[in-house]
Coordinates of C-alpha atoms and ligand atoms in Angstrom, one line a residue:
Chain A
M1 CA 15.2 15.2 -24.8
I2 CA 13.6 16.5 -21.5
S3 CA 13.0 20.3 -21.7
I4 CA 11.6 22.4 -19.1
Q5 CA 10.7 26.3 -20.0
N6 CA 10.1 28.6 -17.5
V7 CA 8.0 26.1 -14.5
R8 CA 6.3 27.9 -11.7
K9 CA 4.9 25.0 -9.0
S10 CA 2.8 26.7 -6.3
F11 CA 2.2 24.6 -2.6
G12 CA -0.7 26.3 -1.4
D13 CA 0.8 29.8 -1.6
L14 CA 4.5 28.6 -1.0
E15 CA 5.5 29.0 -4.5
V16 CA 8.6 25.8 -4.4
L17 CA 9.0 26.0 -8.3
K18 CA 10.1 29.9 -9.7
G19 CA 10.6 29.8 -13.5
I20 CA 12.8 26.9 -13.9
S21 CA 14.4 26.0 -17.2
L22 CA 16.4 24.0 -18.3
D23 CA 17.3 21.3 -21.3
V24 CA 19.3 17.5 -21.2
N25 CA 19.6 16.1 -24.3
K26 CA 20.2 12.0 -24.8
G27 CA 22.5 10.6 -23.0
E28 CA 23.7 13.3 -21.2
V29 CA 23.6 14.0 -17.5
L30 CA 22.6 16.3 -15.1
S31 CA 23.0 16.9 -11.3
I32 CA 21.1 18.7 -9.3
I33 CA 22.1 20.3 -6.3
G34 CA 21.1 22.8 -3.1
G35 CA 19.7 23.0 0.6
S36 CA 16.9 21.6 1.5
G37 CA 13.4 23.7 0.7
S38 CA 15.2 24.8 -2.4
G39 CA 12.6 22.6 -4.6
K40 CA 14.9 19.7 -6.8
S41 CA 12.6 16.7 -5.1
T42 CA 9.4 18.8 -6.8
L43 CA 11.2 19.4 -9.9
L44 CA 11.5 15.5 -10.7
Y45 CA 7.6 15.2 -9.9
C46 CA 6.6 18.0 -11.9
I47 CA 9.3 15.7 -14.4
N48 CA 7.1 13.0 -14.7
A49 CA 3.6 13.9 -13.3
I50 CA 3.1 13.2 -9.9
E51 CA 2.7 16.5 -9.8
T52 CA 1.2 19.0 -11.0
I53 CA 2.1 22.9 -12.0
Q54 CA 1.4 26.0 -12.4
S55 CA 2.8 27.3 -15.1
G56 CA 5.4 26.8 -18.1
K57 CA 6.2 24.0 -19.8
I58 CA 7.8 19.9 -20.0
I59 CA 8.5 18.6 -22.9
V60 CA 10.0 15.1 -22.9
D61 CA 10.9 13.8 -27.1
D62 CA 7.4 15.9 -28.3
I63 CA 5.1 14.9 -25.7
D64 CA 4.1 17.9 -23.5
V65 CA 3.8 15.7 -19.8
H66 CA 1.0 18.4 -18.9
N67 CA -1.0 18.8 -21.6
P68 CA -4.7 17.6 -20.6
S69 CA -4.9 14.9 -23.6
T70 CA -1.3 13.2 -21.9
N71 CA -1.6 9.8 -21.1
Q72 CA 1.2 10.0 -17.5
D73 CA 0.8 6.7 -17.1
K74 CA 2.5 6.2 -20.6
L75 CA 4.6 9.5 -20.0
R76 CA 6.2 7.5 -16.9
Q77 CA 7.1 4.4 -18.8
K78 CA 9.7 6.3 -20.4
L79 CA 11.0 8.2 -17.2
G80 CA 12.6 5.4 -14.7
M81 CA 12.4 7.4 -11.1
V82 CA 14.0 5.9 -8.4
F83 CA 13.8 8.0 -4.6
Q84 CA 15.1 8.4 -1.3
Q85 CA 12.8 6.0 -0.1
W86 CA 14.0 2.3 -1.7
N87 CA 9.8 1.3 -1.8
S88 CA 11.0 -2.2 -2.5
F89 CA 7.6 -4.0 -3.0
P90 CA 7.4 -5.5 0.7
H91 CA 5.3 -8.5 -0.7
L92 CA 7.3 -10.1 -3.3
T93 CA 10.7 -12.2 -3.9
V94 CA 13.4 -9.7 -5.6
L95 CA 12.6 -11.3 -9.5
E96 CA 8.9 -10.6 -9.3
N97 CA 9.7 -7.0 -7.8
A98 CA 11.8 -6.5 -10.8
A99 CA 9.0 -8.2 -13.3
L100 CA 6.0 -7.1 -11.9
A101 CA 5.8 -3.4 -13.7
P102 CA 6.7 -5.6 -17.5
R103 CA 4.2 -8.3 -17.4
I104 CA 1.5 -5.7 -15.5
V105 CA 2.2 -2.5 -17.2
K106 CA 3.7 -3.6 -20.9
G107 CA 1.8 -6.8 -20.4
L108 CA 4.3 -9.2 -21.4
S109 CA 4.4 -12.3 -20.6
K110 CA 5.6 -13.8 -17.1
D111 CA 8.4 -16.2 -19.0
E112 CA 9.7 -12.4 -21.2
A113 CA 9.2 -10.3 -17.9
L114 CA 11.2 -12.6 -16.1
S115 CA 14.2 -12.9 -17.6
I116 CA 14.1 -9.0 -18.7
A117 CA 14.1 -9.0 -15.2
E118 CA 16.3 -11.4 -14.7
K119 CA 18.9 -9.4 -17.5
E120 CA 19.0 -6.1 -14.9
L121 CA 18.9 -6.7 -11.8
I122 CA 22.2 -9.2 -12.6
H123 CA 23.9 -5.5 -14.4
V124 CA 23.4 -3.8 -10.9
G125 CA 25.2 -6.7 -9.0
L126 CA 22.0 -8.6 -7.1
G127 CA 22.1 -12.1 -9.6
D128 CA 22.3 -14.2 -6.6
K129 CA 19.0 -13.2 -4.3
F130 CA 16.9 -13.4 -7.4
D131 CA 14.2 -15.5 -4.9
M132 CA 15.2 -13.2 -1.5
Y133 CA 12.7 -11.5 -0.3
P134 CA 14.0 -7.8 0.0
T135 CA 13.5 -7.1 3.7
K136 CA 16.0 -9.1 3.8
M137 CA 19.1 -7.3 2.4
S138 CA 20.9 -4.2 2.8
G139 CA 19.5 -0.2 2.0
G140 CA 22.2 -0.4 -0.6
Q141 CA 21.5 -4.0 -2.3
Q142 CA 17.3 -2.7 -1.9
Q143 CA 18.3 0.6 -3.7
R144 CA 19.6 -1.2 -6.7
L145 CA 17.0 -2.9 -6.2
A146 CA 14.7 -0.5 -7.0
I147 CA 17.3 1.1 -9.9
A148 CA 16.3 -2.2 -11.9
R149 CA 12.9 -2.8 -11.1
A150 CA 13.2 1.2 -13.1
L151 CA 15.7 -0.2 -16.2
A152 CA 13.1 -3.4 -16.6
M153 CA 10.1 -0.7 -17.8
K154 CA 13.2 0.3 -20.1
P155 CA 13.0 3.6 -20.2
D156 CA 14.7 6.4 -21.3
Y157 CA 15.7 8.6 -19.2
M158 CA 16.3 7.7 -15.3
L159 CA 15.4 10.1 -12.7
F160 CA 16.8 9.9 -9.3
D161 CA 16.4 12.5 -6.8
E162 CA 19.2 11.8 -3.4
I163 CA 18.6 8.0 -3.7
T164 CA 21.7 7.6 -1.2
S165 CA 20.3 9.9 1.0
A166 CA 19.5 7.5 3.9
L167 CA 21.9 4.9 3.5
D168 CA 24.5 4.1 6.0
P169 CA 27.6 5.4 4.1
E170 CA 29.5 2.5 4.1
L171 CA 27.0 1.4 1.5
V172 CA 26.3 4.6 -0.4
G173 CA 29.7 3.6 -2.9
E174 CA 27.5 0.7 -4.1
V175 CA 24.5 2.7 -5.4
L176 CA 26.7 5.3 -7.0
D177 CA 29.3 2.4 -8.7
T178 CA 26.0 1.4 -10.0
L179 CA 24.9 5.4 -11.1
R180 CA 28.2 5.1 -12.8
M181 CA 27.9 2.0 -14.8
L182 CA 24.6 3.4 -16.1
R183 CA 26.3 6.5 -17.1
E184 CA 28.6 4.0 -18.6
D185 CA 25.4 2.8 -21.2
G186 CA 25.0 5.6 -22.3
M187 CA 21.4 6.1 -20.0
T188 CA 20.1 9.6 -19.8
M189 CA 20.2 10.6 -15.9
I190 CA 18.9 13.8 -14.2
C191 CA 19.9 13.2 -10.7
V192 CA 19.7 15.3 -7.4
T193 CA 22.5 14.6 -5.3
H194 CA 24.3 15.9 -2.6
E195 CA 27.0 13.2 -2.8
I196 CA 29.6 16.7 -4.7
A197 CA 31.9 14.6 -5.6
F198 CA 29.7 12.4 -7.3
A199 CA 28.5 15.1 -9.6
R200 CA 31.2 17.0 -10.6
D201 CA 33.6 13.1 -11.6
V202 CA 30.0 11.8 -13.3
S203 CA 27.8 14.9 -14.6
D204 CA 27.1 16.7 -18.5
N205 CA 26.3 19.6 -16.4
V206 CA 25.5 20.5 -13.0
A207 CA 22.0 22.6 -11.7
F208 CA 23.2 24.4 -8.3
F209 CA 19.1 24.8 -6.8
N210 CA 18.1 27.7 -4.3
Q211 CA 14.9 28.4 -3.4
G212 CA 13.0 27.7 -6.3
V213 CA 15.6 29.0 -8.4
I214 CA 18.7 27.9 -10.4
E215 CA 21.6 30.2 -9.0
E216 CA 24.0 28.8 -11.4
M217 CA 24.2 26.3 -14.1
G218 CA 27.0 24.8 -16.4
T219 CA 29.4 22.2 -16.1
P220 CA 30.9 20.1 -12.8
D221 CA 34.1 22.5 -14.1
Q222 CA 32.4 26.3 -14.0
V223 CA 29.5 25.7 -10.9
I224 CA 31.6 22.9 -8.8
N225 CA 35.4 23.9 -9.6
N226 CA 34.4 28.1 -10.3
P227 CA 31.7 29.0 -9.0
Q228 CA 31.0 32.7 -9.6
K229 CA 28.1 33.6 -7.3
E230 CA 28.7 33.8 -3.4
T231 CA 25.9 31.3 -2.6
T232 CA 26.7 29.2 -4.6
R233 CA 30.1 29.5 -2.6
K234 CA 27.9 29.2 0.2
F235 CA 26.7 26.4 -0.4
L236 CA 29.4 24.7 -1.4
S237 CA 31.3 25.2 1.2
K238 CA 28.8 24.1 3.7
V239 CA 28.2 20.7 2.3
L240 CA 32.4 19.5 1.1
S241 CA 33.5 20.4 5.4
Chain B
M1 CA -44.6 -41.0 38.6
G2 CA -43.2 -40.0 35.3
S3 CA -40.9 -37.8 34.8
F4 CA -42.6 -34.2 32.4
F5 CA -39.4 -34.0 30.9
T6 CA -36.8 -36.3 28.9
P7 CA -33.7 -37.0 29.6
L8 CA -31.6 -35.9 26.6
S9 CA -30.8 -38.7 23.9
W10 CA -28.8 -39.5 20.5
N11 CA -32.5 -38.8 19.5
D12 CA -31.1 -35.1 19.9
S13 CA -28.1 -35.4 17.8
G14 CA -29.8 -34.7 14.2
F15 CA -31.5 -30.9 16.6
I16 CA -28.2 -30.5 17.3
L17 CA -26.5 -30.5 14.2
T18 CA -29.6 -28.0 13.0
G19 CA -28.2 -25.7 15.6
V20 CA -24.7 -25.5 14.9
M21 CA -24.8 -25.4 11.3
N22 CA -27.4 -22.4 11.3
T23 CA -24.3 -20.9 13.5
I24 CA -21.2 -22.0 11.2
T25 CA -24.2 -20.9 8.3
I26 CA -24.8 -17.0 10.1
S27 CA -21.7 -16.6 11.0
L28 CA -20.5 -17.6 7.4
V29 CA -22.7 -15.5 5.8
A30 CA -22.3 -12.5 8.5
I31 CA -18.1 -12.2 7.4
I32 CA -18.3 -13.2 3.9
A33 CA -20.3 -10.7 3.8
G34 CA -19.0 -7.7 6.7
T35 CA -15.5 -8.6 5.0
L36 CA -16.9 -8.1 1.5
L37 CA -18.4 -5.1 2.6
G38 CA -15.1 -3.3 5.8
L39 CA -13.0 -3.9 2.3
V40 CA -15.2 -1.0 0.1
V41 CA -16.6 0.6 2.9
G42 CA -12.8 0.5 4.7
F43 CA -10.6 1.5 1.4
I44 CA -13.2 4.6 0.4
R45 CA -12.2 5.5 4.3
S46 CA -8.4 5.6 3.6
E47 CA -8.9 7.1 0.8
A48 CA -11.7 9.5 0.7
N49 CA -11.7 13.5 2.1
K50 CA -12.3 14.3 5.3
A51 CA -16.0 14.8 5.1
A52 CA -17.1 12.1 3.6
N53 CA -15.1 10.2 6.6
T54 CA -16.3 12.1 9.1
A55 CA -19.9 11.1 8.2
L56 CA -18.9 7.5 6.6
G57 CA -17.3 7.3 10.3
A58 CA -20.2 8.6 12.8
V59 CA -22.2 5.6 10.8
L60 CA -20.0 2.7 11.3
D61 CA -19.1 3.4 14.7
I62 CA -23.4 4.1 16.5
L63 CA -23.2 0.3 15.1
R64 CA -20.0 -1.0 17.0
S65 CA -21.2 1.0 20.3
V66 CA -24.5 -0.3 20.5
P67 CA -24.7 -3.5 21.6
L68 CA -25.3 -6.4 18.7
I69 CA -28.7 -7.7 20.7
I70 CA -30.0 -4.2 21.1
Q71 CA -29.3 -4.1 17.5
L72 CA -30.6 -7.2 16.2
I73 CA -34.0 -6.7 18.1
L74 CA -34.8 -3.1 17.5
F75 CA -34.3 -3.8 13.5
T76 CA -36.7 -7.1 13.8
T77 CA -39.0 -5.0 15.6
Y78 CA -38.8 -2.0 13.4
I79 CA -39.4 -4.4 9.9
G80 CA -42.4 -6.3 11.8
A81 CA -44.1 -3.1 12.4
M82 CA -43.7 -2.0 9.2
G83 CA -45.3 -4.7 8.0
H84 CA -42.9 -6.4 6.2
P85 CA -41.3 -9.0 9.2
L86 CA -37.9 -10.8 8.0
D87 CA -37.3 -14.8 8.9
P88 CA -35.3 -14.3 11.4
F89 CA -32.2 -16.2 9.5
V90 CA -32.5 -13.2 7.1
A91 CA -32.7 -10.4 9.4
G92 CA -30.2 -11.3 11.6
S93 CA -27.7 -12.2 8.8
I94 CA -28.5 -8.0 7.4
V95 CA -27.5 -7.0 11.6
L96 CA -25.0 -9.1 12.2
S97 CA -23.2 -8.2 8.8
L98 CA -23.9 -4.6 8.8
Y99 CA -22.2 -5.1 12.8
T100 CA -19.4 -7.2 11.3
M101 CA -18.9 -4.3 8.2
A102 CA -18.8 -1.7 10.9
F103 CA -15.1 -4.2 12.3
M104 CA -13.9 -5.0 9.1
A105 CA -14.2 -1.4 8.1
E106 CA -11.4 -0.1 10.1
V107 CA -9.2 -2.9 9.6
F108 CA -9.6 -3.0 6.1
R109 CA -8.6 1.1 7.0
G110 CA -5.7 0.9 8.6
G111 CA -4.3 -2.1 6.5
F112 CA -4.1 0.2 3.6
D113 CA -3.0 3.5 5.4
S114 CA 0.1 1.4 6.8
V115 CA 0.9 1.4 3.4
H116 CA 2.7 4.9 2.2
G117 CA 1.8 7.0 0.1
S118 CA 5.8 6.4 -1.3
M119 CA 4.9 3.6 -1.3
I120 CA 2.0 3.9 -4.2
T121 CA 4.1 6.7 -6.2
A122 CA 7.1 4.1 -6.5
A123 CA 4.2 2.3 -8.2
R124 CA 3.0 4.7 -10.5
S125 CA 6.6 5.8 -11.2
L126 CA 6.6 3.0 -13.2
G127 CA 3.8 3.3 -14.9
M128 CA 1.0 1.6 -13.3
T129 CA -2.3 3.2 -13.2
Y130 CA -3.9 4.3 -10.0
W131 CA -6.0 0.8 -10.0
Q132 CA -2.8 -1.5 -10.7
A133 CA -1.0 0.2 -8.0
V134 CA -3.8 -0.5 -5.0
R135 CA -4.7 -4.4 -6.7
Y136 CA -1.0 -5.4 -7.5
V137 CA 1.0 -3.2 -4.3
Q138 CA -1.4 -0.9 -2.3
F139 CA -3.8 -3.9 -1.5
P140 CA -1.7 -7.9 -1.1
I141 CA 0.6 -5.3 0.9
S142 CA -2.1 -4.6 3.1
L143 CA -4.0 -7.9 3.6
R144 CA -1.4 -9.6 4.3
A145 CA -0.8 -6.9 7.4
I146 CA -4.4 -7.1 8.8
F147 CA -4.2 -11.3 8.7
P148 CA -4.2 -11.1 12.8
S149 CA -6.2 -8.8 13.2
W150 CA -9.2 -10.0 10.4
L151 CA -9.4 -12.9 11.9
G152 CA -9.6 -11.9 15.5
V153 CA -12.8 -10.4 14.6
A154 CA -14.1 -12.8 12.4
L155 CA -13.4 -15.6 15.6
S156 CA -16.0 -12.7 17.5
V157 CA -18.5 -12.8 14.7
I158 CA -18.9 -16.7 15.1
K159 CA -18.9 -16.0 18.5
D160 CA -22.0 -13.3 18.6
S161 CA -23.9 -15.6 15.8
A162 CA -25.0 -16.3 19.0
L163 CA -27.1 -13.2 20.2
V164 CA -29.3 -14.6 17.0
S165 CA -31.1 -16.6 19.0
V166 CA -32.9 -13.5 20.4
I167 CA -35.3 -12.6 17.6
G168 CA -35.6 -16.1 16.8
Y169 CA -32.9 -18.0 14.6
M170 CA -32.1 -22.0 15.5
E171 CA -28.6 -21.3 16.0
L172 CA -27.0 -23.4 18.4
L173 CA -27.2 -21.1 22.2
R174 CA -31.2 -21.3 21.1
T175 CA -31.4 -24.8 19.9
S176 CA -29.6 -25.9 23.4
E177 CA -31.7 -23.3 25.2
Q178 CA -34.9 -25.7 24.1
L179 CA -32.6 -28.6 24.9
I180 CA -32.3 -27.6 28.6
S181 CA -36.4 -26.6 29.5
R182 CA -37.4 -30.0 28.5
T183 CA -33.9 -32.3 30.0
Q184 CA -33.8 -29.6 32.8
Q185 CA -30.4 -30.9 31.8
P186 CA -28.7 -27.5 31.5
L187 CA -24.6 -28.7 32.6
E188 CA -24.2 -31.3 31.0
I189 CA -25.5 -28.9 27.1
L190 CA -24.3 -25.7 27.8
I191 CA -20.9 -27.1 28.4
G192 CA -21.0 -29.3 24.8
V193 CA -22.1 -26.0 23.2
G194 CA -18.7 -23.7 24.9
V195 CA -16.9 -26.4 24.3
F196 CA -18.2 -26.2 20.8
Y197 CA -17.1 -22.9 20.6
F198 CA -13.9 -23.6 22.1
I199 CA -12.9 -25.8 19.5
I200 CA -13.7 -23.4 16.4
S201 CA -12.3 -21.1 17.9
Y202 CA -9.4 -21.4 19.7
P203 CA -7.4 -23.3 17.0
L204 CA -7.3 -20.4 14.3
S205 CA -7.5 -18.1 17.0
L206 CA -3.6 -19.6 17.2
Y207 CA -2.9 -19.8 13.7
G208 CA -3.5 -16.2 13.8
K209 CA -0.8 -15.7 16.8
Y210 CA 1.3 -17.8 14.5
V211 CA 0.8 -15.6 11.7
E212 CA 1.3 -12.8 13.9
R213 CA 4.9 -14.0 15.0
K214 CA 5.7 -15.2 11.5
M215 CA 5.2 -12.0 10.0
A216 CA 7.1 -9.7 12.5
V217 CA 10.5 -12.0 12.2
Ligands
ATP301 N1 2.7 17.9 -1.5 C1 3.4 19.0 -0.9 N2 2.7 19.4 -0.3 C2 2.9 21.4 0.6 N3 4.6 21.9 0.4 C3 5.1 21.1 0.2 C4 5.0 19.5 -0.1 N4 5.9 19.2 -1.5 C5 7.2 19.7 -1.6 N5 6.7 21.1 -0.4 C6 7.2 21.9 -0.1 O1 8.4 22.6 -1.3 C7 9.3 22.8 -1.0 C8 10.1 22.7 -1.9 O2 10.5 20.8 -1.3 P1 11.5 19.7 -2.8 O3 11.2 18.3 -1.4 O4 11.0 19.7 -3.7 O5 13.0 20.5 -1.6 P2 14.0 19.8 -2.3 O6 14.8 20.7 -2.5 O7 13.5 18.1 -2.9 O8 14.4 19.1 -0.7 P3 15.5 18.3 0.1 O9 16.5 18.7 -0.5 O10 14.8 18.8 2.0 O11 14.8 16.9 -0.2 C9 9.6 23.1 0.3 O12 9.5 23.7 1.0 C10 8.8 22.0 0.8 O13 7.9 22.0 2.7
MG302 MG1 14.1 16.3 -2.2

């Protein structure tokens, strides 16, 4: 379980997270929605310790993420992350992209790493692209590669930061379908997304972020279909129009 | 009436070959040392904070801006005046290597900077340590990207190595100067030397262009 307890985070004088608390249980999907600059990405970065926090606590399976004695490289193996920019490794083939971390981080043999990579690539529908270089692929394919690359580390959680925002509209569907499939697999996920319909379909919970606070949180039915706050309604009507 | 000068003959080939080998040796030393030092300095430049960078940048600027021939003379004169005269090969290697390093450092720095922070973050998010991300992601991507510029610097080092003749190193140019004063056949000899540099440089520069084109597509 991921437990976020009253987390505050500032960049210089700018407080970006102003006391965020939320829990994500094993097998659950949480979607985070909210306007630009509301702190959604920052929260994900704090969860896998890419960013530090000023106060509060983030617990991942009994690991206190920001405790100085925590091995954060080790922790990140539990937390797969996919970004808006797919960041494929351009010097490696698709298969090597997915096999690199299992081999060097987990120390698996080359054959083991390749076989895990193959399995995950087939899973996301890239079974016929092993020997291709990622720069020759579409954004949607590269984003699915990024997902497979993260899954090859066998993470317990997946963090997605607006992974469809940089895609051409016609490529969004294939990536969202991959996320739906992960949901079926029982993966625990936090998805920062602007795809409201997607959030409504796949999430157990939805959190609406506004200027560093959680304005509203609950089931998709509560937050998206029947928002209680004026700010939530305003945001939804803007993104849904 | 016998001439004071003796024409160029096959007996001179050993002498010329020594010059060729010495040019190749000092160029290789400078390219290898300059590349290794440039890689380290370029990496520091790409990672270091602004203050450290300004200081380091100033040193590199000086090395790049002061003509090599002046650096060579200054260095040998200064070392000599301190009472530790160096062998011309050693002195030339040191100066040429540092000069090469100054250019290589900027080439490497540009390469490292061209790999976006988000690429490194993505690598770290997979559990890689800082050095794993550097070694398996940042280095291979940037080293590929800079290969054509690296080759450009290496080629100019081969040509610049001719300047080491001013401190008495018997490389190709100095060898040929001596031959010229003995034979009074400057045209043949200098054309021969020019052809040598061309034969070494031109295929390499073509190869660099080929790699560049291949990477562009
Ligand atoms: N590394 C940083 N240094 C300084 N300020 C930052 C940094 N990262 C983010 N910020 C600021 O923190 C605020 C929150 O940023 P964040 O990226 O978390 O927003 P977001 O909700 O993900 O927005 P978006 O929908 O545009 O991605 C913004 O005002 C941003 O400018
Ligand atoms: Mg964001």
